[in-house]
Coordinates of C-alpha atoms and ligand atoms in Angstrom, one line a residue:
X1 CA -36.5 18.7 13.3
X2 CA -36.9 21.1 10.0
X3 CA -34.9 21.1 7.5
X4 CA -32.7 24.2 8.0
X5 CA -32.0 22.6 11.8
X6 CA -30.8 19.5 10.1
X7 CA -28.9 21.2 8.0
X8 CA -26.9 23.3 10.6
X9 CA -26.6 19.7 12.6
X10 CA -24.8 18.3 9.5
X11 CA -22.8 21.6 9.1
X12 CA -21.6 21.3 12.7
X13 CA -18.2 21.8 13.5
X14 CA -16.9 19.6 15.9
X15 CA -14.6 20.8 18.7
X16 CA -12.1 19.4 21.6
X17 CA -14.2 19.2 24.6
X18 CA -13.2 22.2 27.1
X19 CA -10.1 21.7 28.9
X20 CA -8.9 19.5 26.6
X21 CA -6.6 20.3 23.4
X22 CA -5.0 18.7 20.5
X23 CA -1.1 18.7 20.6
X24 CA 0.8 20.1 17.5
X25 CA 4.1 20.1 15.6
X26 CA 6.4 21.8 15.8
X27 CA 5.3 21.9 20.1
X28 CA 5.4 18.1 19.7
X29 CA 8.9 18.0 18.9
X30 CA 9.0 19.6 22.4
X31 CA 6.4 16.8 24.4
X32 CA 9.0 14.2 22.5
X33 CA 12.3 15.8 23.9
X34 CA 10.9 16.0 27.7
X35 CA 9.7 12.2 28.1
X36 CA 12.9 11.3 26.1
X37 CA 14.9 13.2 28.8
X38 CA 12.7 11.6 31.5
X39 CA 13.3 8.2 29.9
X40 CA 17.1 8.9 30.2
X41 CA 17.4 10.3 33.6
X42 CA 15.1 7.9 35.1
X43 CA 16.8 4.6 33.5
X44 CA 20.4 6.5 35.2
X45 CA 18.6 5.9 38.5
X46 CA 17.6 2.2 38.0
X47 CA 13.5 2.8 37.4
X48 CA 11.5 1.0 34.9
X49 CA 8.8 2.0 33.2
X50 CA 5.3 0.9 33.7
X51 CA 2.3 2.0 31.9
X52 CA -0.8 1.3 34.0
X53 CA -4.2 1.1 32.4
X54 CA -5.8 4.9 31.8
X55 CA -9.5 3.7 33.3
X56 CA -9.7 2.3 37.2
X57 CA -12.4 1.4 39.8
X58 CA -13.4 4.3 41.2
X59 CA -13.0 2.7 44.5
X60 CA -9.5 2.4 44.2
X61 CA -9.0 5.9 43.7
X62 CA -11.5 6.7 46.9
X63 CA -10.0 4.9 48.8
X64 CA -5.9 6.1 47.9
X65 CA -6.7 10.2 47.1
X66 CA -9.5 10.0 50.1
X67 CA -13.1 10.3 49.3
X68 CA -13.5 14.0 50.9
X69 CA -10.7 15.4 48.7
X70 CA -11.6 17.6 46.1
X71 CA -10.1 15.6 43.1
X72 CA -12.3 12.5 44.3
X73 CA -15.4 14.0 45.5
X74 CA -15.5 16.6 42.4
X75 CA -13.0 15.9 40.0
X76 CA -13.6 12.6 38.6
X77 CA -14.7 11.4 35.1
X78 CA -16.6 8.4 36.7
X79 CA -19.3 6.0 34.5
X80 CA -20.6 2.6 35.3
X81 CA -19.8 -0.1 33.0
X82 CA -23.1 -1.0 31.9
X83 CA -24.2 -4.2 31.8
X84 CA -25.9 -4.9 28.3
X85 CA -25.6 -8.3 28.2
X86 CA -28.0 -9.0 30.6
X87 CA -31.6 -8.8 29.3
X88 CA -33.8 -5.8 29.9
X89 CA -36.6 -6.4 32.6
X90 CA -39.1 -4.0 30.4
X91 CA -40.5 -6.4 28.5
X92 CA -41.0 -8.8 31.1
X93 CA -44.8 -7.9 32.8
X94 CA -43.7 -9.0 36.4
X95 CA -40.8 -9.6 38.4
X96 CA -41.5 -12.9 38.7
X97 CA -41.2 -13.3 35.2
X98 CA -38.2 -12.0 34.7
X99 CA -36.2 -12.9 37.9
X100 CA -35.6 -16.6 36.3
X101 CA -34.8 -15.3 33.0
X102 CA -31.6 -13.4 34.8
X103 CA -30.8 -16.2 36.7
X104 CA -30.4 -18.1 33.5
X105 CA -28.7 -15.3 32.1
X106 CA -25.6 -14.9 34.8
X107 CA -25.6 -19.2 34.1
X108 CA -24.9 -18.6 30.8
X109 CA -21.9 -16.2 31.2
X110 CA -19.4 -17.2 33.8
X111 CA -18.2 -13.1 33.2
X112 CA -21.2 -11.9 34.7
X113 CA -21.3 -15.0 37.4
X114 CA -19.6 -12.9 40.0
X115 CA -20.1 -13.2 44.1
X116 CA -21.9 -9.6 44.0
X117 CA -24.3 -10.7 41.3
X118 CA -25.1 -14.0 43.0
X119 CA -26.0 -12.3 46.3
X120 CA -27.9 -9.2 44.4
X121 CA -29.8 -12.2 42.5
X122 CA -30.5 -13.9 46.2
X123 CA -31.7 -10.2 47.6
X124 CA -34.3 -10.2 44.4
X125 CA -35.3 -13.7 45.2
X126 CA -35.8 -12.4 49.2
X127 CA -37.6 -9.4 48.2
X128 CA -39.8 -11.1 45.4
X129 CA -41.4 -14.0 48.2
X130 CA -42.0 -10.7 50.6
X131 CA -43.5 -9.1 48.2
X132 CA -45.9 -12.5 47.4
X133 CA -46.5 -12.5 51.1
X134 CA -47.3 -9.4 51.0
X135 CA -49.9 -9.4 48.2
X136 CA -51.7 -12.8 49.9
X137 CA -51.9 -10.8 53.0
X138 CA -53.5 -7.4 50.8
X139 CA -50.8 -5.3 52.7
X140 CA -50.6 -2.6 49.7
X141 CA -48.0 -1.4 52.2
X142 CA -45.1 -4.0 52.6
X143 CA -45.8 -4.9 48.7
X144 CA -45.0 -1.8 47.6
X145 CA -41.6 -1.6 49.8
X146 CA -40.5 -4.7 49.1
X147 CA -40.9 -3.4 45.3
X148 CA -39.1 -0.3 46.1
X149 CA -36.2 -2.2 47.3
X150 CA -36.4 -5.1 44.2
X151 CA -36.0 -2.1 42.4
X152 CA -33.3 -1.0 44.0
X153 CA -30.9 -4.2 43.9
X154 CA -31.9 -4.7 40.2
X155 CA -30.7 -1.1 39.3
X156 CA -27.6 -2.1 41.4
X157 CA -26.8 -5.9 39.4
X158 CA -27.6 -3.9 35.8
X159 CA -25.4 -0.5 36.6
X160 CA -22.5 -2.6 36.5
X161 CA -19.1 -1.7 38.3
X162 CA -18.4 2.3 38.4
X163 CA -15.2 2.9 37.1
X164 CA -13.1 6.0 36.7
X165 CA -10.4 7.9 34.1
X166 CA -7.9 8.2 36.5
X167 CA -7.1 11.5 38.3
X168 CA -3.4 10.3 39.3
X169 CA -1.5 7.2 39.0
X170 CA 0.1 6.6 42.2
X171 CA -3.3 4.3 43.2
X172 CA -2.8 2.8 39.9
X173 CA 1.0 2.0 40.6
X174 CA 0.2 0.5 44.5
X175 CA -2.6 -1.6 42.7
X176 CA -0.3 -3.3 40.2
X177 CA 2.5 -3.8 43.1
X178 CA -0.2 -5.7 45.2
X179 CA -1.6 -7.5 41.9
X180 CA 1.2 -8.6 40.5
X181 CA 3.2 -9.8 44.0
X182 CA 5.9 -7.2 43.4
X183 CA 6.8 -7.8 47.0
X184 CA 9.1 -10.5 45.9
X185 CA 11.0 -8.7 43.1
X186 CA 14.3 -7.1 44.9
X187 CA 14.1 -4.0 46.8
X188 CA 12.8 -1.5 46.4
X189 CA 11.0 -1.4 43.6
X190 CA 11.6 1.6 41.1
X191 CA 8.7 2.3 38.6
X192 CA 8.0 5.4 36.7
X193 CA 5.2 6.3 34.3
X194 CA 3.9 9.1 32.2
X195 CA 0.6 9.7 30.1
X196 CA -2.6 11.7 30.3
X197 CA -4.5 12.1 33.6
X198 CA -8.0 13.5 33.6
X199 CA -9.3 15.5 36.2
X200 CA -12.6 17.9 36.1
X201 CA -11.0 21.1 37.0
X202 CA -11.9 24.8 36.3
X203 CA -9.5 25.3 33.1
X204 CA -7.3 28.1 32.4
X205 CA -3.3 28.3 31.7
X206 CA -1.5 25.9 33.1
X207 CA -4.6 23.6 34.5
X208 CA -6.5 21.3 32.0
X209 CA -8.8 18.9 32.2
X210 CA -7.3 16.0 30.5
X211 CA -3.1 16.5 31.1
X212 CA -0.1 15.2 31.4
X213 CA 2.1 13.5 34.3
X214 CA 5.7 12.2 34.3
X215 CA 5.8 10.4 37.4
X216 CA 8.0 8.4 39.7
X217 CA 7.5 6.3 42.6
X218 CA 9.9 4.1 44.8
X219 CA 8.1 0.9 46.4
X220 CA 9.4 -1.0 49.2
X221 CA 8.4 -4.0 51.4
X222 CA 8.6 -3.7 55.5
X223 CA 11.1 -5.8 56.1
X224 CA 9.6 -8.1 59.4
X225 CA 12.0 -7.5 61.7
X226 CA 12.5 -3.6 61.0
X227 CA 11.2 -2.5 64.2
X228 CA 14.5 -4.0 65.8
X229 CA 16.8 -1.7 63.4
X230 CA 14.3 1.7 63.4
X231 CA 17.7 4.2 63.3
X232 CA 18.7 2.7 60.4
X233 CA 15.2 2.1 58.8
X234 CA 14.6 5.9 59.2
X235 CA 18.1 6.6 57.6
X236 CA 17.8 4.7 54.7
X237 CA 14.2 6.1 53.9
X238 CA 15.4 9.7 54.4
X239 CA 18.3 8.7 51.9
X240 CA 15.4 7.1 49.4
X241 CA 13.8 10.4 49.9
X242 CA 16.2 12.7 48.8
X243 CA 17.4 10.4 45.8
X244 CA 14.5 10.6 44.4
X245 CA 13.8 14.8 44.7
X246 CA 17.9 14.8 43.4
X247 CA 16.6 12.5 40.7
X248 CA 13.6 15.1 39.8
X249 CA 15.9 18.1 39.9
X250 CA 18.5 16.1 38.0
X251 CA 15.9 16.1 35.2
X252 CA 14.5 19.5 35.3
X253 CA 18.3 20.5 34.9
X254 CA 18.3 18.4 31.9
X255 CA 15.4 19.5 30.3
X256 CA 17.0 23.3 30.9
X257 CA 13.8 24.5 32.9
X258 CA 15.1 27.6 34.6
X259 CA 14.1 28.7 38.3
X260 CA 12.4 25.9 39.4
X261 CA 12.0 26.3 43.6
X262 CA 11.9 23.1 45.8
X263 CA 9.6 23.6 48.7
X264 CA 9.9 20.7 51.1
X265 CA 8.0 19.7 54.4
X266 CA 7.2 17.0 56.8
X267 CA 3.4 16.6 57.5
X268 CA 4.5 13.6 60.2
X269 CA 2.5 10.7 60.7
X270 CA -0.9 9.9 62.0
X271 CA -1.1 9.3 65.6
X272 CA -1.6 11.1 68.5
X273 CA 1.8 12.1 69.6
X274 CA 2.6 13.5 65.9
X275 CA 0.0 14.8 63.0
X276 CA -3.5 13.8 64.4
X277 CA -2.6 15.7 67.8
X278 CA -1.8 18.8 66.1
X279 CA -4.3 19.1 63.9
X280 CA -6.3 19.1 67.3
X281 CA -4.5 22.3 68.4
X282 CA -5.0 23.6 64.7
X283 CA -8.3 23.3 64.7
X284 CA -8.6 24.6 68.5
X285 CA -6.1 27.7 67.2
X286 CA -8.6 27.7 64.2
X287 CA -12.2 28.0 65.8
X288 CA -10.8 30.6 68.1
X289 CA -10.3 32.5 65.1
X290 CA -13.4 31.4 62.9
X291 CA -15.3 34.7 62.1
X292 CA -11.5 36.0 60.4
X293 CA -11.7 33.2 58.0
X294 CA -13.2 32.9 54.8
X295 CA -16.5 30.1 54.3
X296 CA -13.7 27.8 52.4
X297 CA -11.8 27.9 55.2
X298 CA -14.6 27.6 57.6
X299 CA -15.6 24.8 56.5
X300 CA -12.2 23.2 56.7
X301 CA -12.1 23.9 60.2
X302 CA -14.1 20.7 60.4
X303 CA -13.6 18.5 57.7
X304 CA -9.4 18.8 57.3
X305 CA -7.8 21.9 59.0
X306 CA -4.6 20.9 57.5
X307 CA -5.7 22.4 54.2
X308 CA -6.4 25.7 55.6
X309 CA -2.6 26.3 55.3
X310 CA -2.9 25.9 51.7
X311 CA -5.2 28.9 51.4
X312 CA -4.6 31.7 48.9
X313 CA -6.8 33.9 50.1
X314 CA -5.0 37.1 51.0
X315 CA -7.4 38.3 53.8
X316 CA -6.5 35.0 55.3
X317 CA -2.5 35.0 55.5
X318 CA -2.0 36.9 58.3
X319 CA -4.1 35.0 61.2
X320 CA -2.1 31.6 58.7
X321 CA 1.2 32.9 59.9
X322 CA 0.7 33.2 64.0
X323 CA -1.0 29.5 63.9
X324 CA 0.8 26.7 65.3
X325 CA 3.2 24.7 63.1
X326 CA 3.5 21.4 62.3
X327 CA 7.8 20.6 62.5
X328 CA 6.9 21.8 66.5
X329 CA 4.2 19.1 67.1
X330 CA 6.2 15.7 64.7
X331 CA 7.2 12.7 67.0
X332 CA 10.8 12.1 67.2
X333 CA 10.6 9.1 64.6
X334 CA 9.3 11.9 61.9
X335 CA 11.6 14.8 63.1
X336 CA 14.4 13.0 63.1
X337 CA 13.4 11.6 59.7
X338 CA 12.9 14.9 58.3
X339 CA 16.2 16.0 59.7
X340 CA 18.0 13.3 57.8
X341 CA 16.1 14.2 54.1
X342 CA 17.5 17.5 54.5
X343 CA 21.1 16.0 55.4
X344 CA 20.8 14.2 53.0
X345 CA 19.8 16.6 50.1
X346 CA 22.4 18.7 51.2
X347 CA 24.4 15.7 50.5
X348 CA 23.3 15.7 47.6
X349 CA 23.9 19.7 46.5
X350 CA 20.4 19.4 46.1
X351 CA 18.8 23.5 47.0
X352 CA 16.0 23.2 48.8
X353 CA 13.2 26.3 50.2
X354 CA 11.6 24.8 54.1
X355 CA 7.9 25.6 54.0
X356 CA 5.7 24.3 56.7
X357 CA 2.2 25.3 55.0
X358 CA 2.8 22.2 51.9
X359 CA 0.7 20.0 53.2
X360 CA -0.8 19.2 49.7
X361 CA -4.2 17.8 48.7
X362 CA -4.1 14.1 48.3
X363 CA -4.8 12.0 51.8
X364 CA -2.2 9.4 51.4
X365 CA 0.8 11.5 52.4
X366 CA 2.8 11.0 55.6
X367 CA 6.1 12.4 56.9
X368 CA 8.2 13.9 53.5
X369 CA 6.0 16.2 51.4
X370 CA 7.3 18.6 48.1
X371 CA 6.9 20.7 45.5
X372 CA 8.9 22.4 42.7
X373 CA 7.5 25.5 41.4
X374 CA 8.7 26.8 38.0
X375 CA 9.1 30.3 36.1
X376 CA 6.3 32.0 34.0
X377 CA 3.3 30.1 35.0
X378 CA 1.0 32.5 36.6
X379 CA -0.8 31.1 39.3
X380 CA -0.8 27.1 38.4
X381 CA 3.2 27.4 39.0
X382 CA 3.2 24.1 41.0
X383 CA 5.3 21.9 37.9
X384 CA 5.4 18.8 40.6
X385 CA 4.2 17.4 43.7
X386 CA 5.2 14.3 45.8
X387 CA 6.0 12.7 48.9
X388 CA 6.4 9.8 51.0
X389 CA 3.0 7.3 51.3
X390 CA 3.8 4.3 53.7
X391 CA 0.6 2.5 54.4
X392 CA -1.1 3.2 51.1
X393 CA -0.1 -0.3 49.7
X394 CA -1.6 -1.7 53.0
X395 CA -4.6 0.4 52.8
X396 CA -5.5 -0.9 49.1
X397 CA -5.2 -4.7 50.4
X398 CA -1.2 -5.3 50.2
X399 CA 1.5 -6.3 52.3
X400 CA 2.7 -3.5 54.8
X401 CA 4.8 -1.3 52.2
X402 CA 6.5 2.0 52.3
X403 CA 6.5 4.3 49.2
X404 CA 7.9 7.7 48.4
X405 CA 7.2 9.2 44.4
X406 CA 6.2 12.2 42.6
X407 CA 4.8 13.4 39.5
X408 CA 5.4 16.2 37.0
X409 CA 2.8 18.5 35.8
X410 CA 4.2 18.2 31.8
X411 CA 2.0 20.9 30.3
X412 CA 3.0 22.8 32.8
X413 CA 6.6 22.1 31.8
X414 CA 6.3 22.7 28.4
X415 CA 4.6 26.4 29.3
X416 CA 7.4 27.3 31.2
X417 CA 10.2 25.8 28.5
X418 CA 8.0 27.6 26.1
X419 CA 8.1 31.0 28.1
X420 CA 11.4 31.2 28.5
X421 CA 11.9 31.1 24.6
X422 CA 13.4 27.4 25.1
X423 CA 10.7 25.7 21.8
X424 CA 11.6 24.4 18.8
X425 CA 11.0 26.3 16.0
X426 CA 9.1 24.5 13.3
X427 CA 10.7 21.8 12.0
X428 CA 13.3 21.9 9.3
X429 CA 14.2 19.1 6.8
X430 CA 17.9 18.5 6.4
X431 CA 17.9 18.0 2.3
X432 CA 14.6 18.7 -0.2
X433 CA 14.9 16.8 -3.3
X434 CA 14.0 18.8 -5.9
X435 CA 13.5 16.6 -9.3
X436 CA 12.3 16.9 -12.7
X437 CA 11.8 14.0 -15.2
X438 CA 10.5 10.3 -14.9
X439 CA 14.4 9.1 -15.0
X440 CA 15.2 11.4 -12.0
X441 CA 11.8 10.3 -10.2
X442 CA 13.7 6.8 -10.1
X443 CA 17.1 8.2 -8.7
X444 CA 15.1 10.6 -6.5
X445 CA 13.3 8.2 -4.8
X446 CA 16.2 5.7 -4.6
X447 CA 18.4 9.0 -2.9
X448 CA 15.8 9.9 -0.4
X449 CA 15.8 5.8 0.9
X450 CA 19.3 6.2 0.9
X451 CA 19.1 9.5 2.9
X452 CA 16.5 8.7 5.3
X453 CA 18.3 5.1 6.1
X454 CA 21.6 7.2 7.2
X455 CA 19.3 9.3 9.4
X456 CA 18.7 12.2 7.7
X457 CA 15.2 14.4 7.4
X458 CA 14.2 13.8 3.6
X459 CA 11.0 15.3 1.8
X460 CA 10.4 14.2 -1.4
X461 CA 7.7 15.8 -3.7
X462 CA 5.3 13.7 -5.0
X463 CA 4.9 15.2 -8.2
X464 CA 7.8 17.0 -10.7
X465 CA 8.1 21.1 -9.6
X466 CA 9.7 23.7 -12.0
X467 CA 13.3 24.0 -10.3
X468 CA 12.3 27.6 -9.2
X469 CA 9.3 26.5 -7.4
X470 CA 11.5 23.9 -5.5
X471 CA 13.6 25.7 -4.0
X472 CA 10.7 28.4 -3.0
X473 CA 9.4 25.2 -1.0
X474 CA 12.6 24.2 0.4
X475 CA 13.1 27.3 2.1
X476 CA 9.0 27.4 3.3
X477 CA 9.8 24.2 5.0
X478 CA 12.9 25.3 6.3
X479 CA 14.9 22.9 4.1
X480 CA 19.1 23.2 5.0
X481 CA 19.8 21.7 1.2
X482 CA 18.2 21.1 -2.1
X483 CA 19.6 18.1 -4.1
X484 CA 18.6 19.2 -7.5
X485 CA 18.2 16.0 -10.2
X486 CA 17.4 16.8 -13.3
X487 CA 18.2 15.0 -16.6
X488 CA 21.9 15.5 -16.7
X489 CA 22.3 15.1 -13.2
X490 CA 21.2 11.6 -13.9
X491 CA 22.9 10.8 -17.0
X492 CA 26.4 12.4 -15.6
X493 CA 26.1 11.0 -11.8
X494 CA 26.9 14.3 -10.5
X495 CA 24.6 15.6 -8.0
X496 CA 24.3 19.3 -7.4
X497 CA 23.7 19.9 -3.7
X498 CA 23.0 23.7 -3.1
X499 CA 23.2 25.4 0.6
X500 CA 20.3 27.0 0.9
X501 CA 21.6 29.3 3.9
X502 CA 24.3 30.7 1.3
X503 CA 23.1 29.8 -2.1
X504 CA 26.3 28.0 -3.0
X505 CA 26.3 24.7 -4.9
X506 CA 28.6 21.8 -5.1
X507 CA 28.7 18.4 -7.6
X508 CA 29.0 15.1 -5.9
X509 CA 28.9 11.6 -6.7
X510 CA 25.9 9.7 -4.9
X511 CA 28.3 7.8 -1.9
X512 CA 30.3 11.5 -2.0
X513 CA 27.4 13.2 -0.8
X514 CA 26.5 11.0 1.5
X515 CA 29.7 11.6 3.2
X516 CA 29.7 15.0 2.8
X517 CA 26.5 15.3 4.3
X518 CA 27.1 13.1 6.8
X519 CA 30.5 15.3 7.8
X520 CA 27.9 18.8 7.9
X521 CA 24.9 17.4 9.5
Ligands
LIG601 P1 -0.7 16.4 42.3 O1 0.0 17.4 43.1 O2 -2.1 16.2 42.3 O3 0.0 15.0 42.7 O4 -0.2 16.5 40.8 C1 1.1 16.6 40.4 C2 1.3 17.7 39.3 O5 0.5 17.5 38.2 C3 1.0 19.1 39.8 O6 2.1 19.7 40.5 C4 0.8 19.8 38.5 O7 2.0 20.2 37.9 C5 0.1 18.7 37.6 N1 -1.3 18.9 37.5 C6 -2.3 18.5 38.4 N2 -3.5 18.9 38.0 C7 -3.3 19.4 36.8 C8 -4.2 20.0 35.8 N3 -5.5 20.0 36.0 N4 -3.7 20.5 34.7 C9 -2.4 20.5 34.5 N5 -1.5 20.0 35.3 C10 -2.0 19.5 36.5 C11 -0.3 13.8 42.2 O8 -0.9 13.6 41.3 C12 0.4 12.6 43.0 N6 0.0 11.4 42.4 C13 1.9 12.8 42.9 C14 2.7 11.7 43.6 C15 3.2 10.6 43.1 N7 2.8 11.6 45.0 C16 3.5 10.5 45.2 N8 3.7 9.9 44.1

């Protein structure tokens, strides 16, 4: 590299990486009032909180979003844990050589002395005597296969386990209910979380590619003998249901978000007589109509018709609206199911918009699907999505388990608090302390302890200020008073408080103002 290049490198600025972005005050402030609110509302309801890990195996998201979803064949931030502790075959001249040497390595530490390595080290062994064989019998042929796939199971033993930042958390949340027998605690089990998700998506306002989710979900164990009671089972999940989306609007009321829109749906479940038979006469309807559709849609024809409903593309809503519908095709478990969540919101005062295209774009949903647009977003105006997952606990290795949850979009939240003219302006101090003299450095510092202990916003300066310059910062930082201690402040006990609103100034004793602050504030 010449020099000049090394110098740029060392001048280089360094920058968040695209689609992600550094939070600020005062717009903090903002972050800290939402997940307070959720905190709140939440705990009203009975949920705890839970804060699953941020990094997952990738399989466990595969297998709960669905591998041919976009977020998991697309999305993902995935990297394999590499396995440095294991020594490198390079200096090692054949395999023979250095097959032993990882045998003794995986002896050596019981972390690394897992099932999968065990049989990966038995495969080497397998492929190393065929490729002998194959040498003794000069087949250049067989050696060289058998090589190939050596190769193959080595790369495999020192890639390590692929893991992923997680797109979501509801996998996450199922995962911890299985691992930590949460079957047993009473029922159902109310968790919520929030915290960054990451997902590698096209940015622009409102969609990022790490953000933010305040989500909910409500686990429950099938009891064994609910077959025998299936009225009241579907009753009682409808009522679950439409707690929970009264829960969500409870909060977005709370938080002051203006014109949210709850969109709800029922996408069934998958059998024959319900979703899986009419996504057969959507995809009949569809290929009848094939050369009107776009190549997204096209393609979806095959792969999962249902999200042909979610298309955007305007060429494509008019053929959308004559195709069948879904709340025509459910079973009467799932219609009658859906008819009781919208009993049951109504219940509930809880305004809600029918729309039979939601059928959103994760693969464990099943009967109750939603979403709650919001105000001043632009196109990513979707501030939460959710709905009912029974199976998915199953499905990752649990106990047969019904779930319902959701989760908040929280930038998106903040956009639309923020757009609506609902942020905080930068934030103020309640009193500035503006001394002068190594006496009233002492008192000064002994005030602001005393201050800041009854709960009020203190800054002190670090360094004496000319009593003009003071109160020019005071009023920069927003400041509602100036204590001003100078020498005879000190030596009489009077404080002078001034009102930096009005410019008027009053004398207190030190537990006087307290009170008097204490009475204004
Ligand atoms: P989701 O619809 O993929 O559902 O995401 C929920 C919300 O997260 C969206 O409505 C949106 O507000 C926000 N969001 C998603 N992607 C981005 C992005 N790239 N940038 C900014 N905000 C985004 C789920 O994640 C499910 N786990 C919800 C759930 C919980 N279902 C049942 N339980």
């Amino acid at each position: 590299m010449s020099e000049g290049a090394v110098k740029k490198e060392e001048r280089r600025k360094f920058q968040v990486i695209r689609g992600t972005r550094d939070l600020l005050p005062p717009e903090t402030a903002l972050w800290n009032r939402v997940e307070q609110t959720a905190h709140e509302v939440f705990a009203t309801f009975g949920f705890g909180e839970i804060r699953p890990p941020i990094f997952e195996p990738t399989e466990l998201f595969s297998r709960a979003v669905g591998g041919d979803t976009d977020i998991v064949s697309k999305e993902m931030y995935t990297f394999s844990d590499k396995r440095t502790e294991l020594p490198s075959p390079v200096p090692f001249l054949t395999p023979a050589g250095y097959t032993p040497a990882l045998e003794q390595a995986l002896r050596e530490n019981p972390e690394l002395d897992t099932e999968e390595n065990r049989s990966g080290l038995a495969l080497l062994k397998q492929h190393l005597s065929s490729m002998t064989a194959a040498d003794a019998a000069d087949d250049a042929r067989a050696s060289t296969f058998a090589y190939g796939r050596y190769l193959e199971v080595l790369e495999g033993i020192l890639r390590g386990d692929s893991i992923s930042l997680r797109p979501e958390a509801t996998a996450s949340v199922c995962r911890a209910y299985i691992e930590h027998g949460m079957q047993s605690f009473p029922q159902p089990v109310k968790l919520y979380y929030m915290g960054p998700m990451f997902r590698r998506e096209r940015p622009q306002k409102g969609r990022y590619r790490q953000f933010y989710q305040i989500g909910a979900e409500v686990l429950e164990a099938v009891r064994p003998d609910a077959a025998k009671d299936a009225p009241k089972e579907l009753a009682k999940d409808a009522a679950i249901d439409a707690e929970v989306i009264e829960m969500l609007m409870t909060f977005f009321d709370r938080v002051g978000l203006t014109g949210t829109e709850l969109s709800i749906n029922s996408i069934g479940h998958s059998a024959d007589n319900c979703r899986r038979g009419y996504v057969e006469k959507l995809r009949a309807k569809l290929i009848e109509v094939k050369d009107k559709l776009g190549p997204d849609s096209q393609r979806r024809i095959e792969t999962n018709p249902l999200r042909v409903l979610d298309s955007k593309l305007e060429s494509e809503q008019g053929i959308i609206a004559t195709l069948p519908r879904i709340a025509d095709h459910l079973c009467e478990a799932c219609a009658t199911h859906y008819a009781a969540v919208k009993h049951q919101l109504e219940m509930r005062g809880v305004i809600y918009r029918e729309n039979w295209r939601l059928v959103r774009g994760l693969d464990y949903y099943m009967r109750t699907t939603f979403e709650i647009t919001a105000q001043g977003l632009g196109s990513q105006n979707a501030v939460c999505g959710g709905g009912r997952y029974d199976g998915l606990v199953e499905l990752l290795g649990g106990p047969p388990t019904k779930g319902i949850g959701f989760a908040i979009g929280e930038d998106r939240v903040i956009l639309s608090l923020q757009e609506s003219g609902k942020a905080p302006a930068q934030q103020g101090r309640d009193v500035y302390i503006a001394w002068m003299g190594e006496k009233a450095q002492a008192t000064a510092i002994r005030a602001a302890k005393d201050l800041r202990k009854a709960g009020f916003s203190v800054e002190l300066p670090p360094v004496e200020q000319k009593f003009g310059k003071a109160l020019g910062q005071a009023d920069k930082l927003g400041a509602k008073y100036a204590l001003i201690l100078g020498d005879n402040e000190v030596s009489e006990g009077l404080w002078t408080l001034k009102t930096l609103a009005d410019g008027s100034q009053a004398k207190f004793t030190e537990p006087d103002l307290l009170e008097h602050l204490k009475k204004q504030l």
